[in-house]
PDB file of C-alpha atoms in Angstrom:
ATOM      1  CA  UNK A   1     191.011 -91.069 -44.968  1.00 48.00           C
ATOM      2  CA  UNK A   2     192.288 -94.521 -44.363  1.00 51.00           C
ATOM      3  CA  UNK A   3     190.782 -97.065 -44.508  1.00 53.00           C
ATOM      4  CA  UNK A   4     191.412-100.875 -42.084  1.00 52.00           C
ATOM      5  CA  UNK A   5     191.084-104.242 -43.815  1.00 49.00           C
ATOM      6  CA  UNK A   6     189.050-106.329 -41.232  1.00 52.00           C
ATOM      7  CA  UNK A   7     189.347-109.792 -41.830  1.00 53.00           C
ATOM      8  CA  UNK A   8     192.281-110.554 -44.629  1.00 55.00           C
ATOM      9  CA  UNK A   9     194.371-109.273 -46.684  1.00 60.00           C
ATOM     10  CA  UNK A  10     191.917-111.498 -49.375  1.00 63.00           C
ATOM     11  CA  UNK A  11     189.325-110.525 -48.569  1.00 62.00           C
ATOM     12  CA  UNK A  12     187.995-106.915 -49.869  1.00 63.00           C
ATOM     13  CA  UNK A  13     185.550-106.070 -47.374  1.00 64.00           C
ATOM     14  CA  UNK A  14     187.114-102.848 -45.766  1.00 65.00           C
ATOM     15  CA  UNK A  15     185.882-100.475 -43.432  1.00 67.00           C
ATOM     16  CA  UNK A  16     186.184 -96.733 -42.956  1.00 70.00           C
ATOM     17  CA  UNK A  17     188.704 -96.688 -39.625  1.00 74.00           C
ATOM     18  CA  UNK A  18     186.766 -94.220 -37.184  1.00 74.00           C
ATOM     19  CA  UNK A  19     185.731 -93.819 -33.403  1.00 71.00           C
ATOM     20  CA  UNK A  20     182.189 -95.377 -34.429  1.00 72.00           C
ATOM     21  CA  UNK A  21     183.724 -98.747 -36.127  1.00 69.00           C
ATOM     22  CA  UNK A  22     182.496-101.976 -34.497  1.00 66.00           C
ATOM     23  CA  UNK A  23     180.475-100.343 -31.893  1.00 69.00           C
ATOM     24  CA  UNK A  24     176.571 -99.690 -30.599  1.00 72.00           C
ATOM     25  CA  UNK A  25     175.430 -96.258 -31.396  1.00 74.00           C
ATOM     26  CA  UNK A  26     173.204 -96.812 -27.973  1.00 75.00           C
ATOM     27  CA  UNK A  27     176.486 -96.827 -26.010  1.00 76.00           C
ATOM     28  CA  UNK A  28     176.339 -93.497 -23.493  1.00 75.00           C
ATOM     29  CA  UNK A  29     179.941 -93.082 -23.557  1.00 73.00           C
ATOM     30  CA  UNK A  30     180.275 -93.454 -27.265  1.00 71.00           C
ATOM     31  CA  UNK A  31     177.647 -90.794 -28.100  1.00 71.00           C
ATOM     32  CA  UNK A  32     178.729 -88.173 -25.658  1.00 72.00           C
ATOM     33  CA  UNK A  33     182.452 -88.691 -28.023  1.00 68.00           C
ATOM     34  CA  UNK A  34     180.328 -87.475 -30.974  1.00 71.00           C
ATOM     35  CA  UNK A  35     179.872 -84.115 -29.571  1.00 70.00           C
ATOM     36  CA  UNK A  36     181.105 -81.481 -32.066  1.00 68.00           C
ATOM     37  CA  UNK A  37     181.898 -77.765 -32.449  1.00 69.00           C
ATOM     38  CA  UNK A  38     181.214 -78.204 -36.675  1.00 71.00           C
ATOM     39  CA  UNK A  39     177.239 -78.432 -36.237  1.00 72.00           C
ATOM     40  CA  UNK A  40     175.567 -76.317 -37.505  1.00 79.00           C
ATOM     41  CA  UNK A  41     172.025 -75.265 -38.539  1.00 83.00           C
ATOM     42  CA  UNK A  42     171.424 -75.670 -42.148  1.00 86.00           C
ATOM     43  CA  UNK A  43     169.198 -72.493 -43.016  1.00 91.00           C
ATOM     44  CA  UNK A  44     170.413 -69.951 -40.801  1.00 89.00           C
ATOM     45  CA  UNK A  45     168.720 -66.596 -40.713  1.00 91.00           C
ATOM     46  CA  UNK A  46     165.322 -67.960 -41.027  1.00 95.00           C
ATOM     47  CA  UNK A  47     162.177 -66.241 -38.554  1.00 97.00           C
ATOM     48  CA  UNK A  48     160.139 -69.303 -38.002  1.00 97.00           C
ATOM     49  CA  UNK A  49     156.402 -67.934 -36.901  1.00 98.00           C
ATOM     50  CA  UNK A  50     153.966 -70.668 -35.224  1.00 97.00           C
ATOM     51  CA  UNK A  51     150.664 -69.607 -35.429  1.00 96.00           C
ATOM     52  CA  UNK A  52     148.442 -71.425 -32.996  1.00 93.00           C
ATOM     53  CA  UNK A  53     145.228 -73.305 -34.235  1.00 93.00           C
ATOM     54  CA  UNK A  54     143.117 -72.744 -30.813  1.00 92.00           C
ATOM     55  CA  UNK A  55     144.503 -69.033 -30.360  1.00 94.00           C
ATOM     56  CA  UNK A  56     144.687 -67.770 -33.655  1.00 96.00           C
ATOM     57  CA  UNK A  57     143.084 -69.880 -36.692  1.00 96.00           C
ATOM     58  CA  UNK A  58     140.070 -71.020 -35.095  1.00 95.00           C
ATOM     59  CA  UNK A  59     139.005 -67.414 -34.700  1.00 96.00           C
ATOM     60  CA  UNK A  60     138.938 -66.459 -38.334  1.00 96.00           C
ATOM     61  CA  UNK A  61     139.583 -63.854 -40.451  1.00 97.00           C
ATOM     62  CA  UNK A  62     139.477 -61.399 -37.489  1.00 97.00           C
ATOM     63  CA  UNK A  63     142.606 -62.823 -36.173  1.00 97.00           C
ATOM     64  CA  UNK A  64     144.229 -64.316 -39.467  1.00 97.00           C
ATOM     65  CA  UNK A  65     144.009 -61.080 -41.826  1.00 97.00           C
ATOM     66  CA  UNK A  66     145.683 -58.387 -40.143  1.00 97.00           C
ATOM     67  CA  UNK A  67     148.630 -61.217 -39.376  1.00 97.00           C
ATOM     68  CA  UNK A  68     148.752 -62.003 -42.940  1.00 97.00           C
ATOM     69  CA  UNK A  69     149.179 -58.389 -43.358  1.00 97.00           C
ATOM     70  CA  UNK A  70     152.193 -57.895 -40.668  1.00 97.00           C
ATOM     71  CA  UNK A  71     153.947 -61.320 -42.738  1.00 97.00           C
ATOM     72  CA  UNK A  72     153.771 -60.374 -46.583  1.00 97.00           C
ATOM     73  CA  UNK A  73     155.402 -56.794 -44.998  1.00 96.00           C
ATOM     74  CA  UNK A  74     158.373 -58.327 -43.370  1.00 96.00           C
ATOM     75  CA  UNK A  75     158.864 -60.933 -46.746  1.00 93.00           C
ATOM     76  CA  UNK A  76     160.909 -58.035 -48.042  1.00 91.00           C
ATOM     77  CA  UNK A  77     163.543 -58.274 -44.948  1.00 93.00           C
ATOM     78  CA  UNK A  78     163.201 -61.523 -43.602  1.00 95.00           C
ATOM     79  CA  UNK A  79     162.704 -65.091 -44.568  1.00 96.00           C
ATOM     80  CA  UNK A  80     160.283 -66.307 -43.466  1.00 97.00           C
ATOM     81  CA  UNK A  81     158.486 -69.919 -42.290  1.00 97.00           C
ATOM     82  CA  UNK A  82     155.149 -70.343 -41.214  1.00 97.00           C
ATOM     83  CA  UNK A  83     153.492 -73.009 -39.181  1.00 96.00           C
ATOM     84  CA  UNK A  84     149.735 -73.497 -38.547  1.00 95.00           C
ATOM     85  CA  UNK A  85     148.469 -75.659 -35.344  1.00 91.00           C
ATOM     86  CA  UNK A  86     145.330 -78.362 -35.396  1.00 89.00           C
ATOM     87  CA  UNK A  87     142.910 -75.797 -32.659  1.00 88.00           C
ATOM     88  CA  UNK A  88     139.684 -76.868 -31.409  1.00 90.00           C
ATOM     89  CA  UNK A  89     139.530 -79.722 -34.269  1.00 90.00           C
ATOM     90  CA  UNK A  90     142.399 -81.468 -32.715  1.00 91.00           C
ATOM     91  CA  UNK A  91     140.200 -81.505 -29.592  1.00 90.00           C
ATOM     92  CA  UNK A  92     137.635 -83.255 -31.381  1.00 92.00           C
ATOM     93  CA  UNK A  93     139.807 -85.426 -33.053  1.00 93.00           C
ATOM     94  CA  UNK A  94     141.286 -86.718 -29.811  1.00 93.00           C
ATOM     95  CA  UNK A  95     137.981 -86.909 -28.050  1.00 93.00           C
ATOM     96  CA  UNK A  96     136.789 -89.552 -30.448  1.00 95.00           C
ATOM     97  CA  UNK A  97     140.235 -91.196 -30.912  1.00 94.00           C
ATOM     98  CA  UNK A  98     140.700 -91.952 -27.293  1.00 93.00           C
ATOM     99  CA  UNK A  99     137.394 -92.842 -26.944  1.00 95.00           C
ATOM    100  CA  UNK A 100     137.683 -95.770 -29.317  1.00 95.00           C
ATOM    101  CA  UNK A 101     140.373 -97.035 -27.191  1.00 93.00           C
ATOM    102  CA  UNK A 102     143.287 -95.859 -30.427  1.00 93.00           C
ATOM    103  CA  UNK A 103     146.682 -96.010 -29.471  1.00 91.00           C
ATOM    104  CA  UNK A 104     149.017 -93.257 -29.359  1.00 92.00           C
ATOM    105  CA  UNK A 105     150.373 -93.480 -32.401  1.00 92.00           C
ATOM    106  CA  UNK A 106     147.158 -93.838 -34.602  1.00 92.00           C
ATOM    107  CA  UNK A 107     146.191 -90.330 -32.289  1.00 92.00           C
ATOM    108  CA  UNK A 108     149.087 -88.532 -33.325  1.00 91.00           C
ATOM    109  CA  UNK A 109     149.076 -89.687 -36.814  1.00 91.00           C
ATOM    110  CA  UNK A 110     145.190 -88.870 -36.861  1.00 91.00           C
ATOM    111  CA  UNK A 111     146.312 -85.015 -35.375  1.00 89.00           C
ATOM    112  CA  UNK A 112     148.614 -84.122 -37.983  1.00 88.00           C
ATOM    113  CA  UNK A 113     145.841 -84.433 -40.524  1.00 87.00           C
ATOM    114  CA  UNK A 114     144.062 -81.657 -38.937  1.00 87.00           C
ATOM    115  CA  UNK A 115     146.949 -79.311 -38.984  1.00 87.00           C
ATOM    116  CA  UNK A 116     147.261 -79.985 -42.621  1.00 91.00           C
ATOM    117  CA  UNK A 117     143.995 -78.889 -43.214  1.00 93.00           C
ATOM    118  CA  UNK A 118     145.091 -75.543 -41.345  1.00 94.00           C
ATOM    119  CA  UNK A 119     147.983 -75.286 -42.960  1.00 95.00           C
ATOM    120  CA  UNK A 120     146.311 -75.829 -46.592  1.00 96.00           C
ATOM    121  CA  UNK A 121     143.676 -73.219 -45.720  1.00 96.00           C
ATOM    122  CA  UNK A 122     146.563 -70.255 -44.702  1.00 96.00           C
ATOM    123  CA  UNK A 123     148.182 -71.000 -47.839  1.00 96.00           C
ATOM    124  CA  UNK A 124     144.690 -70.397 -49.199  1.00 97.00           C
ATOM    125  CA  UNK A 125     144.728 -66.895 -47.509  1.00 97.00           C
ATOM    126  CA  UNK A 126     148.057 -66.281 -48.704  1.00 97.00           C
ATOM    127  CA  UNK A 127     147.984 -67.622 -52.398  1.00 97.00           C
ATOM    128  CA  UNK A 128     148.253 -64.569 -53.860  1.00 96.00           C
ATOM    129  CA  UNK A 129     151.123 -63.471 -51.671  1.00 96.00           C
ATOM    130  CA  UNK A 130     153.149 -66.276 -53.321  1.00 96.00           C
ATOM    131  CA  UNK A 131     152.383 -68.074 -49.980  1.00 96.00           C
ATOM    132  CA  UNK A 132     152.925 -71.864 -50.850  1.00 96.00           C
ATOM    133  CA  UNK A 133     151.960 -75.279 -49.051  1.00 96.00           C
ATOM    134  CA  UNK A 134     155.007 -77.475 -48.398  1.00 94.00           C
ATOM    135  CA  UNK A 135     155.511 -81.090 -46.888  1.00 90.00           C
ATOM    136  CA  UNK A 136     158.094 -81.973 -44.834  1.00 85.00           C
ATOM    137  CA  UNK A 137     159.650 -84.167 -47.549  1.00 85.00           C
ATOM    138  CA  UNK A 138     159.676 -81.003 -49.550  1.00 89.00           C
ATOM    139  CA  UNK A 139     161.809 -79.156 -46.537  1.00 88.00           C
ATOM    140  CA  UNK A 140     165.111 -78.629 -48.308  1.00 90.00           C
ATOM    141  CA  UNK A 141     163.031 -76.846 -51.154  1.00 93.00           C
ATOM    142  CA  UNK A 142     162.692 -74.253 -48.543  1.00 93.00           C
ATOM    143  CA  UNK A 143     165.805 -71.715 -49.492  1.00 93.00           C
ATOM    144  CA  UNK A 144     164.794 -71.731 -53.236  1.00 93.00           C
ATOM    145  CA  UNK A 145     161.342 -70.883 -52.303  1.00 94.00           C
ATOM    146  CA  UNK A 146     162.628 -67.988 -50.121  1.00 93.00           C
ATOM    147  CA  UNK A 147     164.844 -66.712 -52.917  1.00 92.00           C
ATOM    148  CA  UNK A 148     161.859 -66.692 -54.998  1.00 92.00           C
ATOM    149  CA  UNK A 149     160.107 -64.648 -52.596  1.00 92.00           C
ATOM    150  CA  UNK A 150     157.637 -67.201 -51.674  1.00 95.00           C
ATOM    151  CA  UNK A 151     156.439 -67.329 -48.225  1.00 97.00           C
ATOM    152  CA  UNK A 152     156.696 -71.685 -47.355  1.00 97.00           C
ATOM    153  CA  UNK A 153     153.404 -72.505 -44.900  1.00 97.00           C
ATOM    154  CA  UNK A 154     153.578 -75.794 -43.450  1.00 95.00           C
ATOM    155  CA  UNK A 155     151.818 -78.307 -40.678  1.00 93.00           C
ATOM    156  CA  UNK A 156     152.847 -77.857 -37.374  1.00 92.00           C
ATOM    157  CA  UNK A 157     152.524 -81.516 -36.259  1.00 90.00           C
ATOM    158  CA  UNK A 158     156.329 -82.875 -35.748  1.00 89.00           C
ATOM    159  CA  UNK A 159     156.272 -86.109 -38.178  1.00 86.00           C
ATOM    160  CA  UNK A 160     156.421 -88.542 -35.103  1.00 86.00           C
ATOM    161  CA  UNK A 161     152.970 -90.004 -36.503  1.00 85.00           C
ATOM    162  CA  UNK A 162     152.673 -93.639 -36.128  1.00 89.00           C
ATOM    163  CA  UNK A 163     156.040 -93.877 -34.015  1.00 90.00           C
ATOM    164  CA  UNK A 164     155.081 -91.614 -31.405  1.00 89.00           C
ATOM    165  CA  UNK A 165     156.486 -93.044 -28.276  1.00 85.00           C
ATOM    166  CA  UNK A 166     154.629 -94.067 -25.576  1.00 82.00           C
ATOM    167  CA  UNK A 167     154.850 -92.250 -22.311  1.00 78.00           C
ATOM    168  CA  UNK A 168     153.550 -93.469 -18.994  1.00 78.00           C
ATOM    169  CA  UNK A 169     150.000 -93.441 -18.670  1.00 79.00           C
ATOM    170  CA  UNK A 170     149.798 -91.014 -21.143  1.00 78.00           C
ATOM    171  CA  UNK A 171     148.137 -91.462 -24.188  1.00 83.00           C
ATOM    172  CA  UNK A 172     147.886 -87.965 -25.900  1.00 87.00           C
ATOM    173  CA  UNK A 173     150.813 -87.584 -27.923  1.00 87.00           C
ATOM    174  CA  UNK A 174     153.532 -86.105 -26.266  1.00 85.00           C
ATOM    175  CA  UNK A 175     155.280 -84.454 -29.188  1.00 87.00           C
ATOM    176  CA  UNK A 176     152.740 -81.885 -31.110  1.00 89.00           C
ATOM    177  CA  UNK A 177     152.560 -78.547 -32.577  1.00 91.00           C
ATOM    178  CA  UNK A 178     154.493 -76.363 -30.509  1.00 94.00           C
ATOM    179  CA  UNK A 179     157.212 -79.093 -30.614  1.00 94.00           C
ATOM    180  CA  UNK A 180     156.800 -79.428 -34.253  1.00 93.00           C
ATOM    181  CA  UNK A 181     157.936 -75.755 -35.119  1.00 95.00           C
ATOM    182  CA  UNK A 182     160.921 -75.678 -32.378  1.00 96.00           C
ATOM    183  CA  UNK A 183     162.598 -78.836 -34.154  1.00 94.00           C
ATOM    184  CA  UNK A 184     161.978 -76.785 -37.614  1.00 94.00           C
ATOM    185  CA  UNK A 185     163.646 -74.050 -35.754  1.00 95.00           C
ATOM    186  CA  UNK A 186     166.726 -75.788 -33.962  1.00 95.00           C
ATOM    187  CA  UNK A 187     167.975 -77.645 -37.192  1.00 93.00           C
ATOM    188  CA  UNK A 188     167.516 -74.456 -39.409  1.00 93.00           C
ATOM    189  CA  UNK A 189     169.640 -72.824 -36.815  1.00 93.00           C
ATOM    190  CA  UNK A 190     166.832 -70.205 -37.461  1.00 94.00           C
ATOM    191  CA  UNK A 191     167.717 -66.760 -36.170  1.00 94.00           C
ATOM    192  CA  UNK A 192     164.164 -66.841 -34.101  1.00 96.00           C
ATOM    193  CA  UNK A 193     161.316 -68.445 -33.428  1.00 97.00           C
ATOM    194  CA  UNK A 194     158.023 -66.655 -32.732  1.00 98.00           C
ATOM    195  CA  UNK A 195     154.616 -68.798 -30.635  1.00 98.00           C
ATOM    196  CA  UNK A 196     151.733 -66.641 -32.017  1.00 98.00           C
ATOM    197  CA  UNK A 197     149.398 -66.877 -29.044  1.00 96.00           C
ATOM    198  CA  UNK A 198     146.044 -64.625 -27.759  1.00 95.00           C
ATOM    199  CA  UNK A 199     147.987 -63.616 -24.822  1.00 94.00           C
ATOM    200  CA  UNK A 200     151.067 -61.002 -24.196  1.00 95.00           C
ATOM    201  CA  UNK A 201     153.481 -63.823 -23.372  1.00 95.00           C
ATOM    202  CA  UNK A 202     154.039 -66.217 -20.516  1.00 95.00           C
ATOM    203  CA  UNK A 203     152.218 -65.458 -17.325  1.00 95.00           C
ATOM    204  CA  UNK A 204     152.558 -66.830 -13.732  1.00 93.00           C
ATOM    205  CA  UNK A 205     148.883 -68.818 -14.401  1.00 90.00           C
ATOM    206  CA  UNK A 206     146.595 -68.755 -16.924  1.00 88.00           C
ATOM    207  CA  UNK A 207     145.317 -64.725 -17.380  1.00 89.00           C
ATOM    208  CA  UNK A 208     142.299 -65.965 -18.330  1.00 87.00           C
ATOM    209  CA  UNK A 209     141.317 -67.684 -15.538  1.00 89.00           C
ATOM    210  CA  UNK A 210     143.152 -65.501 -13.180  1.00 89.00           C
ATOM    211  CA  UNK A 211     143.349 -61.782 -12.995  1.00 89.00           C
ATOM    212  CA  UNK A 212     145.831 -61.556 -10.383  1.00 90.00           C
ATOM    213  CA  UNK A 213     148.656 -63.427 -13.061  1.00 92.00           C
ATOM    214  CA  UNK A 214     151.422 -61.346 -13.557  1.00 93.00           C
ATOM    215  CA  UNK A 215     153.201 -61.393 -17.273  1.00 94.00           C
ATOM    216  CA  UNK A 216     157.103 -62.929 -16.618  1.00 95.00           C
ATOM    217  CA  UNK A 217     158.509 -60.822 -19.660  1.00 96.00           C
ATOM    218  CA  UNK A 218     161.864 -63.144 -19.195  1.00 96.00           C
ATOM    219  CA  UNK A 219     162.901 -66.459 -18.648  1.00 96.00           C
ATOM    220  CA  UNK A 220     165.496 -69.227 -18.989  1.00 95.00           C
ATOM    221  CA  UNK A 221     164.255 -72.578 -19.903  1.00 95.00           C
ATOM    222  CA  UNK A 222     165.502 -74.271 -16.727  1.00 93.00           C
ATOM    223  CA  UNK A 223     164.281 -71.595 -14.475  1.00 94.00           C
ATOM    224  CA  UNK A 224     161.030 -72.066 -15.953  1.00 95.00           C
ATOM    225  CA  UNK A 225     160.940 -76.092 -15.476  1.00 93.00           C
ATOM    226  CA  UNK A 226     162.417 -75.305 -11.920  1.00 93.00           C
ATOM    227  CA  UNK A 227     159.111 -73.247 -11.306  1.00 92.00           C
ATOM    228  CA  UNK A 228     156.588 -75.495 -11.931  1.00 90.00           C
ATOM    229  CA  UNK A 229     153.781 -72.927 -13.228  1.00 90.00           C
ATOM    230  CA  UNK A 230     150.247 -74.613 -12.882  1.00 85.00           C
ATOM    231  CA  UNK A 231     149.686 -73.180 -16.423  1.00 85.00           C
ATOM    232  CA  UNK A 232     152.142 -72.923 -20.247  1.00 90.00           C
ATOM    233  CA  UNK A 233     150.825 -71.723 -22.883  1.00 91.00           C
ATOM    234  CA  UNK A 234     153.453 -74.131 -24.465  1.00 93.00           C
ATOM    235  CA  UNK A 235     153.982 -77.428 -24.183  1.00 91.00           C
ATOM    236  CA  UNK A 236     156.660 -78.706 -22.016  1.00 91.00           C
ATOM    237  CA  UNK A 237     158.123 -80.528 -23.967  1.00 92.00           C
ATOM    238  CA  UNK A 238     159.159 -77.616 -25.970  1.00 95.00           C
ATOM    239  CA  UNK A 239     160.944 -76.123 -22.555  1.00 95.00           C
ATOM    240  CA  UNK A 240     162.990 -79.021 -22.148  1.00 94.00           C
ATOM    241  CA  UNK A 241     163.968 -79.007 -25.886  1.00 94.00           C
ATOM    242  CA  UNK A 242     165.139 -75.817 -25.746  1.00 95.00           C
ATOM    243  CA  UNK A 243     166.967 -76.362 -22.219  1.00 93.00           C
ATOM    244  CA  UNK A 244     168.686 -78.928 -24.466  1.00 90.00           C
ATOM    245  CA  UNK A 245     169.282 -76.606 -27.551  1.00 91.00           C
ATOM    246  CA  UNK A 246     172.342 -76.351 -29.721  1.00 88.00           C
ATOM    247  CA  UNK A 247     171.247 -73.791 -32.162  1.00 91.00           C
ATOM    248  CA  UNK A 248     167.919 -72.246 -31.227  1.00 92.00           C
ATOM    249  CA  UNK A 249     169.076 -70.627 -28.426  1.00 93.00           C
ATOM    250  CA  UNK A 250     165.684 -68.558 -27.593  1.00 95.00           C
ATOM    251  CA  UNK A 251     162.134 -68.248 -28.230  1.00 97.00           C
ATOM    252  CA  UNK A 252     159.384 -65.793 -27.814  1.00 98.00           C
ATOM    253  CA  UNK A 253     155.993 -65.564 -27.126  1.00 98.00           C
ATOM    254  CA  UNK A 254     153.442 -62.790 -28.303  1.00 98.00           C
ATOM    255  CA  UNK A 255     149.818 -61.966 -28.952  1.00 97.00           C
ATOM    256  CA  UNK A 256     148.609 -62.437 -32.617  1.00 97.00           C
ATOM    257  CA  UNK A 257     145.162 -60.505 -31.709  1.00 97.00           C
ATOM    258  CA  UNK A 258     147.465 -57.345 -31.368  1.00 97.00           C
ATOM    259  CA  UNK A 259     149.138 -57.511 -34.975  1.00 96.00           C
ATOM    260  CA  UNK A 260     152.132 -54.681 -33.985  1.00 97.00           C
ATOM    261  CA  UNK A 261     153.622 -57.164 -31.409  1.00 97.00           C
ATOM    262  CA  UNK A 262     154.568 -59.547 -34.972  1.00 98.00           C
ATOM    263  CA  UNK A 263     155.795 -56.568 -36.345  1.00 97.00           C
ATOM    264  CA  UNK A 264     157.966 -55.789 -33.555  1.00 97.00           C
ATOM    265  CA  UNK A 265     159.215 -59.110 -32.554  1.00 97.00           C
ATOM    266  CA  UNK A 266     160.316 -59.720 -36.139  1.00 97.00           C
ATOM    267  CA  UNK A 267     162.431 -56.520 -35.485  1.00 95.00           C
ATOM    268  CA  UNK A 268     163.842 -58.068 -32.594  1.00 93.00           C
ATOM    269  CA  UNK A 269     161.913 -55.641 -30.045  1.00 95.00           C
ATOM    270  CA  UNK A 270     161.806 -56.942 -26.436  1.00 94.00           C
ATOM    271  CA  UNK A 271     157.624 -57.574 -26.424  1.00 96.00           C
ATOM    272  CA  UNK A 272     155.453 -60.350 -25.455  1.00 96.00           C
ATOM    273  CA  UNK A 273     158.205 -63.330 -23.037  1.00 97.00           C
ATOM    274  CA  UNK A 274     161.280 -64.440 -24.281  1.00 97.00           C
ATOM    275  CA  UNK A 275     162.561 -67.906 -22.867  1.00 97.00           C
ATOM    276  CA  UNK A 276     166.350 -68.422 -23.540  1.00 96.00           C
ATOM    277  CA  UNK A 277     168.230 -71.751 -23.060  1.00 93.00           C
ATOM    278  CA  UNK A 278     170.816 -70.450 -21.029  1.00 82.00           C
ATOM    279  CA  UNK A 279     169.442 -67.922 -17.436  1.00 59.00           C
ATOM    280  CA  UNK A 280     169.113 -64.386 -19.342  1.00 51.00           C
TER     281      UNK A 280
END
């Protein structure tokens, strides 16, 4: 590569000659130019599996055990990353944070404590699995873990923290757990990610409130902004990340309180909703 002497020829400062020399990496035109067919995720073939802290952990042993089952199976034939969210704790957590007036950053930073505390206590429940609590420093540890046949459990909460943006009038942080395991998902290039809810999938409102909701079994991510539901059992900002997407290209959503539909979606089975980037 050459390289372009800037100022003399006595002087030995030098600079690598590219498209980016000398330029403002906020410049629109600029960053569309850095668009490039050689990305790629770095841990490809990876199942990422989000379990949800409200849905799943919060109800115990009842829900956790038989999915802990379903996961030390499939170690054999799939790698395997799993992500525990905050749950009712996170509630309480922002109840008191907002009501001392804390910004959204403190909030956010304050949240991802509580999914670390559900994360530490599945890696509890799957100790003697070889199940093992990781950071997100310790995130390229990941592949020698897998080849070790551990099983890598880690917080949820994307590490936004104290530099979550504000957004509007909005002062719950916009970037949380279901986020937090899609960016895990799109840089890995993983080969799927799995939202383990307590319902079969995405419905047209909120089945539990309405028993007229009909299940949408498929999706694309920009048919699914377009629609507007008054209910997701994700959050949006996970939609739009995906409509955005340049290597985790779907995701699906199942029911953790009926074990089989893990099994099955590991084994690429059509169950539970399955929201793809592009329209199916």
């Amino acid at each position: 590569m050459t390289k372009k002497i800037l100022y003399s020829e006595d002087d030995k400062r030098v600079e690598v000659e590219s498209p980016l020399m000398r330029e403002s990496l906020i410049n629109a035109e600029l960053r569309t130019g850095t668009e490039s067919a050689r990305a790629r995720g770095v841990m490809p073939g990876l199942d990422v599996i989000s379990l949800g802290g409200h849905s799943i952990i919060d109800r115990g042993a009842k829900a956790i055990m038989p999915l802990v089952d379903v996961v030390v199976e499939a170690r054999g034939t799939h790698k395997l990353l799993i992500g525990a969210g905050g749950g009712a704790r996170v509630r309480h957590t922002l109840h008191i944070g907002l009501s001392l007036g804390l910004p959204v950053g403190a909030l956010a930073n304050l949240v991802s404590n509580v999914d670390s505390q559900n994360a530490k206590l599945l890696a509890a429940v799957f100790a003697k699995h070889r199940g093992v609590l990781i950071e997100k420093e310790e995130f390229l540890k990941i592949p020698l873990m897998l080849e070790t046949g551990m099983i890598p459990i880690m917080s949820a909460m994307p590490p936004y923290h104290f530099w979550e943006p504000a957004v509007g009038n909005r002062r719950i942080p916009l970037h949380a757990h279901d986020l937090g395991m899609f960016v895990i998902a799109e840089v890995t290039g993983a080969r799927s990610l799995i939202y383990v809810k307590d319902e079969d999938g995405l419905f047209t409102n909120d089945p539990k409130k309405d028993p007229a909701a009909a299940r949408i079994p498929r999706i694309s991510a920009r048919e699914l902004l377009a629609r507007e539901l008054p209910d997701l059992p994700l959050e949006r900002a996970v939609i739009e990340a995906l409509s955005l997407s340049r290597h985790c290209r779907a995701l699906r959503i199942i029911n953790g309180l009926v074990p089989d539909q893990l099994r099955r979606a590991l084994a690429g089975d059509d169950v539970g909703t399955l929201i793809t980037a592009e329209a199916p």
